[in-house]
Amino acid sequence: MSARIPLPPFPRGWFQVASSEELTPGAVVPLRAFGRDLVMFRTQGGEVRILDAYCPHMGAHLGVGGRVEQDGIRCPFHGWVFSGEGACVRIPYADTIPPKAKIRSWEARERDGLILVHHAPGDEPPSFEVPPLAEARSAAWSFHMSRRWRIRSHVQEALENIVDPAHLVAVHGILEWPRTEVEVDGHVIRARSTVRQNGPGGRVVDGVITWEGHGMGYGTIRFTGIAEVLFVNAVTPIDEELIDVRVAFWLPSDGSQRLGQALAAEICRQIEEDIPIWENKIYRPQPVLSAGEKGIMTLRKWSSQFL
Ligand code: FES
Ligand SMILES: [Fe+2]
C-alpha cells in the first residue's frame, strides 16, 4: 500500500497483460503485474499460458531465455520442462521428478485481441468472466488501434475518472458539466454520461458515453454523438506504485472513419491530460463532494468488493 494512495494495490479480477499480437506462437515474454514477476508464453497449439517467473530448481527467470516445448516451457538454466499448468514434466538428466517441482500457474484468457490474467489472493478461482465483445466479432466494426501508458497511480483512481463529470470540463475542456448516472449490478458497473461536444462546422452535438466495467481491470466505453467509437479500457496494477492503462479502439466499418479516428485521438489526448493529476494527487478516503458527484462514492462501494 502506498502512503499517497492507502488502498490495497492489487484487486481481484481480470487484468490485461498484453495484446494478442505481442505473443506470436512459440513466443516467451516476461511480465510484471501484481508486484510479481511472471512469464507468458504461447504453446505450439496456440494457447496462452502464464506462470510465476522463477524456476523452482535454482531460480532462473523462465521469461529470459526460456523456450516453448509443445505445450510447456523449458527453463534456460538446466533444461527442466514445465507444463502450461506449472507441473515439471521432464528433467533431462533424471528419471524421477521431485514432487515440489511445480510453479504457480495463472488463469489466462484471450478475448478479442486482449490477453487477460486472473488475479486473486491465494489461488481463488475466478468468480466471473469477461464477456465477449460483440463489435470485435462483427463485420460492421473494425479494429482501429491500441495504446498503453504506465502511470504512477492506482487502478481505482483511473476508474474514478470515468464517473467524475466535473473534471471533464476543468481538465478536458468539455463544454458543459455532463450528467453522469452510475448503477451497480454485482461485479458489473455501468455509467452513462450525457456530454455536449463541439462538432464539425461549429455544430454543438449531444453525445452519450456509456461505460460497462466487469471488475476493476476490464471495461468497455462506447461513445455516440459526433462519431461512434468503442474502446476497451483496461487498467492493470504493475506494483504498489504503478499501473498500466490500455485502450483498444474499434470504429464502425462504414461511414466516417475520419471522425471516429479523430475522437480516438482526442480520447488518448484526454488520458494524457489526466496523467499529471493522477501522478501527483493523494487519495481522499472521505472526499468533500458537491452535488452531482455521488457516482464517485457508488464506484468506491462497488470497487471495495474487489480490494
Ligand atoms: S533453474 Fe530452472 S532448470 Fe535449473
Ligand atoms: Fe479524464
PDB file of C-alpha atoms and ligand atoms in Angstrom, residues 55 57-60 62 75-80 82 93, ligand 1:
ATOM      1  CA  CYS A  55      12.103 -21.854 -11.682  1.00  0.00           C
ATOM      2  CA  HIS A  57      15.028 -25.642  -9.260  1.00  0.00           C
ATOM      3  CA  MET A  58      17.649 -22.888  -8.999  1.00  0.00           C
ATOM      4  CA  GLY A  59      15.573 -19.782  -9.585  1.00  0.00           C
ATOM      5  CA  ALA A  60      16.168 -18.859 -13.235  1.00  0.00           C
ATOM      6  CA  LEU A  62      11.732 -18.579 -17.350  1.00  0.00           C
ATOM      7  CA  CYS A  75      13.951 -23.443 -18.337  1.00  0.00           C
ATOM      8  CA  PRO A  76      17.052 -21.770 -19.818  1.00  0.00           C
ATOM      9  CA  PHE A  77      19.329 -22.778 -16.915  1.00  0.00           C
ATOM     10  CA  HIS A  78      19.270 -26.622 -16.661  1.00  0.00           C
ATOM     11  CA  GLY A  79      16.543 -27.531 -19.127  1.00  0.00           C
ATOM     12  CA  TRP A  80      13.726 -28.637 -16.817  1.00  0.00           C
ATOM     13  CA  PHE A  82       7.180 -27.300 -17.117  1.00  0.00           C
ATOM     14  CA  TYR A  93      19.276 -35.744 -16.646  1.00  0.00           C
TER      15      TYR A  93
HETATM   16  S1  FES B   1      16.967 -23.179 -12.632  1.00  0.00           S
HETATM   17 FE1  FES B   1      15.479 -23.932 -13.964  1.00  0.00          FE
HETATM   18  S2  FES B   1      16.209 -25.854 -14.557  1.00  0.00           S
HETATM   19 FE2  FES B   1      17.659 -25.159 -13.124  1.00  0.00          FE
END
